Coordinates of C-alpha atoms in Angstrom, one line a residue:
Chain A
M1 CA 24.7 -8.6 6.6
E2 CA 25.7 -10.6 3.6
K3 CA 23.1 -13.3 4.0
K4 CA 20.1 -13.1 1.6
V5 CA 17.0 -12.1 3.6
S6 CA 13.6 -13.2 2.5
A7 CA 11.2 -10.7 0.9
S8 CA 8.6 -11.2 3.6
V9 CA 11.1 -10.2 6.4
I10 CA 12.1 -7.2 4.3
N11 CA 8.4 -6.3 3.9
R12 CA 8.0 -6.2 7.7
L13 CA 11.1 -4.1 8.4
P14 CA 9.4 -0.7 7.7
R15 CA 6.9 -1.7 10.3
Y16 CA 9.6 -2.4 12.9
Y17 CA 11.1 0.9 12.0
R18 CA 7.9 2.8 12.5
Y19 CA 7.3 1.2 15.9
L20 CA 10.9 1.8 17.0
T21 CA 10.6 5.4 16.0
D22 CA 7.4 5.8 18.1
L23 CA 9.2 4.1 21.1
M24 CA 12.2 6.5 20.7
E25 CA 9.9 9.4 20.5
S26 CA 8.2 8.2 23.8
G27 CA 11.6 8.1 25.4
I28 CA 11.7 4.3 25.8
E29 CA 15.2 3.0 25.8
R30 CA 14.8 -0.8 25.8
I31 CA 12.1 -3.3 25.2
S32 CA 11.6 -7.0 25.5
S33 CA 10.5 -9.0 22.5
K34 CA 7.3 -9.8 24.5
E35 CA 6.5 -6.1 24.9
L36 CA 7.3 -5.3 21.3
S37 CA 5.2 -8.2 20.2
E38 CA 2.2 -7.0 22.2
R39 CA 2.5 -3.5 20.7
M40 CA 2.9 -4.8 17.2
C41 CA 0.3 -7.6 17.4
V42 CA 2.7 -10.2 16.2
T43 CA 4.1 -13.1 18.1
A44 CA 7.3 -12.7 20.1
S45 CA 8.9 -15.7 18.3
Q46 CA 8.2 -14.0 15.0
I47 CA 10.0 -10.9 16.2
R48 CA 13.0 -12.9 17.4
Q49 CA 13.1 -14.9 14.1
D50 CA 12.9 -11.7 11.9
L51 CA 15.6 -9.9 13.8
N52 CA 17.8 -13.0 14.0
C53 CA 18.0 -12.7 10.2
F54 CA 20.3 -9.8 10.8
G55 CA 22.4 -11.4 13.5
G56 CA 19.8 -10.5 16.2
F57 CA 20.1 -7.4 18.3
G58 CA 18.6 -8.6 21.5
Q59 CA 20.3 -9.7 24.7
Q60 CA 18.9 -12.4 27.0
G61 CA 17.3 -10.8 30.0
Y62 CA 17.7 -7.3 28.6
G63 CA 15.7 -7.2 25.5
Y64 CA 16.4 -4.8 22.6
N65 CA 18.1 -1.5 22.9
V66 CA 15.6 0.6 21.0
K67 CA 18.0 3.2 19.6
H68 CA 20.5 0.6 18.4
L69 CA 17.9 -1.6 16.8
H70 CA 16.3 1.5 15.2
S71 CA 19.6 2.5 13.7
E72 CA 20.5 -1.0 12.5
I73 CA 17.2 -1.4 10.7
A74 CA 17.6 2.1 9.2
K75 CA 21.0 0.9 7.8
I76 CA 19.5 -2.3 6.4
L77 CA 16.8 -0.3 4.6
G78 CA 19.2 2.3 3.4
L79 CA 17.5 5.1 5.4
D80 CA 20.9 6.4 6.5
R81 CA 21.8 7.2 2.9
G82 CA 19.8 10.5 2.8
Y83 CA 18.1 9.5 -0.6
T84 CA 16.5 12.4 -2.4
A85 CA 13.3 12.2 -4.3
V86 CA 11.2 14.1 -6.9
L87 CA 7.5 13.6 -7.2
V88 CA 5.8 13.8 -10.6
G89 CA 2.1 14.5 -10.7
A90 CA 0.6 17.0 -8.3
G91 CA -3.0 15.7 -8.5
N92 CA -4.9 14.2 -5.5
M93 CA -2.6 11.2 -5.0
G94 CA 0.6 13.2 -5.4
R95 CA -0.6 15.9 -3.0
T96 CA -1.7 13.4 -0.5
F97 CA 1.5 11.5 -0.6
A98 CA 3.6 14.6 -0.4
M99 CA 1.6 15.8 2.6
N100 CA 1.1 12.6 4.5
T101 CA 4.6 11.1 4.2
K102 CA 7.2 11.8 6.9
F103 CA 10.0 12.0 4.4
E104 CA 12.6 13.5 6.8
S105 CA 11.9 11.2 9.7
R106 CA 12.2 8.2 7.4
G107 CA 15.6 9.4 6.1
F108 CA 14.4 10.9 2.8
K109 CA 14.2 14.4 1.3
L110 CA 11.6 15.5 -1.2
I111 CA 13.4 18.0 -3.3
G112 CA 11.0 18.7 -6.2
I113 CA 7.4 18.3 -7.3
F114 CA 6.5 18.5 -11.0
D115 CA 3.3 18.8 -13.0
I116 CA 2.2 20.0 -16.5
D117 CA -0.9 21.8 -15.2
P118 CA -0.4 25.6 -15.2
N119 CA -2.9 25.8 -12.3
K120 CA -0.7 23.7 -10.1
I121 CA 2.7 25.1 -11.1
G122 CA 4.0 27.6 -8.7
K123 CA 1.8 26.4 -5.7
E124 CA 3.4 24.8 -2.7
I125 CA 2.8 21.4 -1.2
N126 CA 4.2 20.8 2.2
G127 CA 6.8 23.5 1.6
V128 CA 7.9 22.3 -1.8
E129 CA 7.1 24.3 -4.9
V130 CA 5.4 22.6 -7.8
M131 CA 7.5 23.2 -10.9
D132 CA 6.8 22.9 -14.6
Y133 CA 7.5 19.4 -15.8
A134 CA 9.3 20.9 -18.8
L135 CA 12.1 21.8 -16.4
I136 CA 12.6 18.3 -14.9
R137 CA 15.5 17.5 -17.2
S138 CA 17.7 20.3 -16.0
F139 CA 16.6 19.8 -12.4
I140 CA 17.6 16.2 -12.4
K141 CA 20.9 17.0 -14.1
K142 CA 21.6 19.6 -11.4
Y143 CA 20.3 17.9 -8.2
K144 CA 20.6 14.2 -9.2
P145 CA 17.6 12.9 -7.1
K146 CA 17.9 9.2 -6.3
M147 CA 14.2 8.3 -6.8
A148 CA 11.1 9.5 -8.6
I149 CA 7.6 9.1 -7.1
L150 CA 5.2 8.8 -10.0
T151 CA 1.6 9.9 -9.3
V152 CA 0.7 10.5 -13.0
P153 CA -2.2 9.0 -14.8
K154 CA -1.9 5.4 -16.0
T155 CA -1.7 6.5 -19.6
A156 CA 1.3 8.7 -19.0
I157 CA 3.3 6.4 -16.7
H158 CA 5.4 4.5 -19.3
A159 CA 6.4 7.7 -21.2
V160 CA 7.3 9.5 -18.0
A161 CA 9.3 6.6 -16.6
E162 CA 11.2 6.1 -19.9
E163 CA 12.0 9.8 -20.0
L164 CA 13.3 9.9 -16.4
I165 CA 15.3 6.7 -16.9
G166 CA 16.9 8.6 -19.8
Y167 CA 17.9 11.4 -17.4
G168 CA 19.5 8.8 -15.1
I169 CA 16.8 8.0 -12.5
K170 CA 17.0 4.4 -11.5
A171 CA 14.3 4.0 -8.8
F172 CA 10.6 4.5 -9.0
L173 CA 7.7 4.5 -6.6
N174 CA 4.7 3.9 -8.9
F175 CA 1.2 4.8 -7.9
S176 CA -0.3 4.6 -11.4
Y177 CA -2.5 1.6 -11.1
T178 CA -0.5 -0.3 -13.6
E179 CA 2.7 -2.3 -13.0
L180 CA 5.8 -0.6 -14.1
S181 CA 8.1 -3.3 -15.5
A182 CA 11.7 -2.8 -14.7
A183 CA 14.9 -3.4 -16.5
E184 CA 17.6 -5.2 -14.5
D185 CA 19.2 -2.1 -13.1
I186 CA 16.0 -0.2 -12.2
A187 CA 14.4 -0.5 -8.8
V188 CA 10.6 -0.3 -8.8
E189 CA 8.0 -0.4 -6.0
N190 CA 4.4 -0.5 -7.3
V191 CA 1.7 0.7 -5.0
H192 CA -2.0 -0.2 -5.6
L193 CA -4.3 1.3 -3.1
S194 CA -7.4 -0.7 -4.2
D195 CA -5.6 -4.0 -3.7
S196 CA -5.9 -3.3 0.0
L197 CA -9.7 -3.3 -0.3
M198 CA -9.6 -6.7 -2.0
R199 CA -7.4 -8.1 0.7
L200 CA -9.8 -6.8 3.3
S201 CA -12.6 -8.5 1.4
Y202 CA -10.7 -11.8 1.5
K203 CA -10.2 -11.4 5.3
I204 CA -14.0 -10.8 5.7
L205 CA -14.6 -14.1 4.1
E206 CA -12.1 -15.8 6.3
H207 CA -13.9 -14.4 9.4
E208 CA -17.3 -15.7 8.3
Chain B
M1 CA -11.5 -24.2 -2.1
E2 CA -11.2 -25.6 1.4
K3 CA -7.4 -25.8 1.3
K4 CA -5.6 -23.1 3.3
V5 CA -3.9 -20.8 0.9
S6 CA -0.7 -19.0 1.9
A7 CA -0.8 -15.2 2.7
S8 CA 1.7 -14.4 -0.1
V9 CA -0.5 -16.1 -2.7
I10 CA -3.5 -14.2 -1.4
N11 CA -1.5 -11.0 -1.5
R12 CA -0.9 -11.6 -5.2
L13 CA -4.5 -12.3 -6.2
P14 CA -5.6 -8.7 -6.4
R15 CA -2.9 -8.2 -8.9
Y16 CA -4.1 -11.1 -11.0
Y17 CA -7.6 -9.7 -10.8
R18 CA -6.5 -6.3 -12.1
Y19 CA -4.6 -7.8 -15.0
L20 CA -7.5 -10.1 -15.9
T21 CA -9.9 -7.1 -15.7
D22 CA -7.7 -5.2 -18.2
L23 CA -7.5 -8.2 -20.5
M24 CA -11.3 -8.5 -20.4
E25 CA -11.7 -4.8 -21.2
S26 CA -9.3 -5.3 -24.1
G27 CA -11.6 -8.1 -25.4
I28 CA -9.0 -10.8 -24.9
E29 CA -10.7 -14.2 -24.2
R30 CA -7.8 -16.5 -23.4
I31 CA -4.2 -16.2 -22.5
S32 CA -1.3 -18.6 -22.0
S33 CA 0.6 -18.5 -18.7
K34 CA 3.6 -17.4 -20.8
E35 CA 1.8 -14.3 -22.1
L36 CA 0.3 -13.5 -18.7
S37 CA 3.7 -13.8 -17.1
E38 CA 5.2 -11.4 -19.6
R39 CA 2.5 -8.8 -19.0
M40 CA 2.7 -9.2 -15.2
C41 CA 6.5 -9.5 -15.1
V42 CA 6.5 -12.6 -13.0
T43 CA 7.6 -16.1 -14.1
A44 CA 5.2 -18.4 -15.8
S45 CA 5.9 -21.1 -13.2
Q46 CA 5.0 -18.7 -10.5
I47 CA 1.6 -18.1 -12.2
R48 CA 1.0 -21.8 -12.6
Q49 CA 1.9 -22.4 -9.0
D50 CA -0.3 -19.6 -7.6
L51 CA -3.3 -20.6 -9.6
N52 CA -2.8 -24.3 -8.8
C53 CA -3.5 -23.4 -5.2
F54 CA -7.1 -23.1 -6.3
G55 CA -7.2 -26.2 -8.4
G56 CA -5.8 -24.5 -11.5
F57 CA -8.0 -23.0 -14.1
G58 CA -5.7 -23.5 -17.1
Q59 CA -5.9 -26.2 -19.8
Q60 CA -2.8 -27.6 -21.5
G61 CA -2.4 -26.1 -24.9
Y62 CA -5.2 -23.7 -24.4
G63 CA -4.1 -21.5 -21.6
Y64 CA -6.5 -19.7 -19.3
N65 CA -10.0 -18.6 -20.1
V66 CA -9.8 -15.0 -19.0
K67 CA -13.5 -14.5 -18.1
H68 CA -13.6 -17.7 -16.1
L69 CA -10.3 -17.1 -14.3
H70 CA -11.5 -13.5 -13.5
S71 CA -14.7 -14.7 -12.0
E72 CA -13.1 -17.5 -10.0
I73 CA -10.6 -15.1 -8.5
A74 CA -13.4 -12.6 -7.8
K75 CA -15.2 -15.4 -5.8
I76 CA -12.0 -16.3 -3.9
L77 CA -11.6 -12.7 -2.9
G78 CA -15.3 -12.2 -2.1
L79 CA -15.7 -9.6 -4.8
D80 CA -18.9 -11.2 -5.8
R81 CA -20.5 -10.4 -2.5
G82 CA -21.3 -6.8 -3.3
Y83 CA -19.7 -5.6 0.0
T84 CA -20.7 -2.0 0.9
A85 CA -18.3 0.5 2.6
V86 CA -18.4 3.8 4.4
L87 CA -15.4 6.1 4.5
V88 CA -14.6 8.1 7.6
G89 CA -12.4 11.2 7.2
A90 CA -12.8 13.3 4.1
G91 CA -9.3 14.9 4.3
N92 CA -6.6 14.5 1.6
M93 CA -6.2 10.8 2.0
G94 CA -9.9 10.0 2.2
R95 CA -10.6 12.2 -0.8
T96 CA -7.9 10.6 -2.8
F97 CA -8.9 7.1 -1.9
A98 CA -12.6 7.8 -2.7
M99 CA -11.7 9.4 -6.1
N100 CA -9.0 6.9 -7.2
T101 CA -10.5 3.6 -6.2
K102 CA -12.6 1.7 -8.7
F103 CA -15.1 0.5 -6.1
E104 CA -17.7 -0.8 -8.5
S105 CA -15.4 -2.5 -10.9
R106 CA -13.8 -4.3 -7.9
G107 CA -17.2 -5.4 -6.7
F108 CA -17.6 -2.9 -3.9
K109 CA -20.0 0.0 -3.3
L110 CA -19.0 3.2 -1.4
I111 CA -22.3 4.2 0.2
G112 CA -21.3 7.0 2.6
I113 CA -18.6 9.4 3.5
F114 CA -18.4 11.0 7.0
D115 CA -16.4 13.9 8.5
I116 CA -16.7 16.2 11.5
D117 CA -15.6 19.3 9.6
P118 CA -18.5 21.6 8.7
N119 CA -16.5 22.8 5.7
K120 CA -16.5 19.3 4.2
I121 CA -20.0 18.2 5.2
G122 CA -22.5 18.6 2.3
K123 CA -19.8 18.5 -0.4
E124 CA -19.7 15.6 -2.9
I125 CA -16.7 13.3 -3.5
N126 CA -17.0 11.1 -6.6
G127 CA -20.8 11.3 -6.4
V128 CA -21.1 10.5 -2.7
E129 CA -22.1 13.2 -0.3
V130 CA -20.0 13.9 2.8
M131 CA -22.3 13.6 5.8
D132 CA -21.9 14.7 9.4
Y133 CA -20.1 12.0 11.5
A134 CA -22.7 12.6 14.2
L135 CA -25.2 10.8 11.9
I136 CA -23.0 7.7 11.4
R137 CA -24.8 5.6 14.0
S138 CA -28.2 5.8 12.4
F139 CA -26.7 5.4 8.9
I140 CA -25.0 2.2 9.9
K141 CA -28.1 0.8 11.6
K142 CA -30.1 1.6 8.5
Y143 CA -27.7 0.5 5.7
K144 CA -25.5 -2.0 7.5
P145 CA -22.2 -1.4 5.6
K146 CA -19.8 -4.3 5.6
M147 CA -16.6 -2.3 6.0
A148 CA -15.3 1.0 7.1
I149 CA -12.4 2.8 5.5
L150 CA -10.7 4.9 8.1
T151 CA -8.7 7.9 6.9
V152 CA -8.9 9.8 10.2
P153 CA -5.9 11.2 12.1
K154 CA -3.8 8.7 14.1
T155 CA -5.0 10.3 17.3
A156 CA -8.7 9.5 16.5
I157 CA -8.3 6.1 15.0
H158 CA -8.8 3.9 18.1
A159 CA -11.9 5.9 19.4
V160 CA -13.5 5.8 15.9
A161 CA -12.8 2.1 15.4
E162 CA -14.2 1.2 18.8
E163 CA -17.3 3.3 18.2
L164 CA -18.0 1.6 14.8
I165 CA -17.3 -1.8 16.3
G166 CA -20.0 -1.0 18.8
Y167 CA -22.4 -0.3 15.9
G168 CA -21.6 -3.6 14.3
I169 CA -18.8 -2.9 11.8
K170 CA -16.4 -5.9 11.7
A171 CA -14.0 -4.9 8.9
F172 CA -11.6 -2.0 8.7
L173 CA -9.3 -0.6 6.1
N174 CA -7.0 1.6 8.2
F175 CA -4.9 4.4 6.7
S176 CA -4.0 6.1 9.9
Y177 CA -0.3 5.4 10.1
T178 CA -0.8 3.3 13.2
E179 CA -1.6 -0.4 13.4
L180 CA -5.2 -1.1 14.4
S181 CA -5.1 -4.2 16.5
A182 CA -8.0 -6.5 16.0
A183 CA -10.1 -8.7 18.2
E184 CA -10.7 -12.2 16.9
D185 CA -13.8 -11.5 14.9
I186 CA -12.7 -8.2 13.4
A187 CA -10.9 -8.1 10.0
V188 CA -8.3 -5.3 9.6
E189 CA -6.1 -4.4 6.7
N190 CA -3.5 -1.7 7.6
V191 CA -2.2 0.5 4.8
H192 CA 1.1 2.4 5.3
L193 CA 2.0 4.5 2.3
S194 CA 5.4 5.5 3.6
D195 CA 6.4 1.8 4.0
S196 CA 6.5 1.7 0.2
L197 CA 9.2 4.4 0.2
M198 CA 11.3 2.3 2.6
R199 CA 10.9 -0.8 0.5
L200 CA 12.1 1.1 -2.5
S201 CA 15.0 2.3 -0.6
Y202 CA 16.0 -1.3 0.2
K203 CA 15.7 -2.2 -3.4
I204 CA 18.0 0.6 -4.4
L205 CA 20.6 -0.8 -2.0
E206 CA 20.1 -4.3 -3.6
H207 CA 20.8 -2.8 -7.0
E208 CA 24.0 -1.1 -6.0

């Protein structure tokens, strides 16, 4: 697993993971690259190429052992580490993300939600209580979450990120519609929902 | 613009578009690739390479004309077409997407929101009324939206997509946590929020 894997392969791994989870939940124990390719709507050779990056988990004439492949991809993505997360910003986006994300089945645990709005503090979202942002420092010191999901307004993002970095957070999932630039030792994944609309627009043109 | 452009360049164009929009809004008329690269946290050579795919819009010693580059990227992405969209599913995800997406400033128009829940029908989200899904057929026949944003449950996605394809919709933005496979003449962009969490997890491992 020492070989450097390309970003585009890494980007596809969560998708493999999702499909393999579905297969496991349906009780399917093994699958050929042809069957997997039909389900995932990619070519079988793409699948073989992608999975070969990690030494390949398939066997000629047998296909892939679903459970084994699932657990190997989980390891590659770090889903076996049990990373914990806090979410900052209990507005629409934060609420939706907290409610729609299968944290536990993806190997994560959402341990705290924070906001500054007194109307939100004390309410529960998906079983997790919204706490006062003023308490986040002591919470982080105590529970040492590995990542912070930031669903705060664009104007607040840099101040919040800097503050949390000061408390020792080194990984951010950023929904704030602005890129969060990262120092060397900070991991950042920026999510821009409206980019997907622009990509669809480009695909419409391609189809015309 | 006839040359085939790689998917990874296309994937980065919405980001250029966002940054250029911000620059325009700040009244900045031109920018060097060095300045742009610092703002966007990518290398200047990456920027030059990406924009060269489209013939390059920069001039030696001058940099890029922000407004010109902005409008050229808009054209490449089809943002100058005034594409209209309907949104199906006014739950958390639909509501968040409708409220947080800058449709108009990205060249789109959200013209209708549909749901089957009587508690949601008749309410407004971001100035657009939620209508009864039973009326979508006549709405589409009348207003001919170019795309449908699907924020319905995973179990409903295939039936809804098939129905809308029957009414003439050929482009889908799919938030349903399952891949929507597409026939040749249908454009699909699948969005999976929890994939971003898995990608961040991988980045944490890389930083360790």
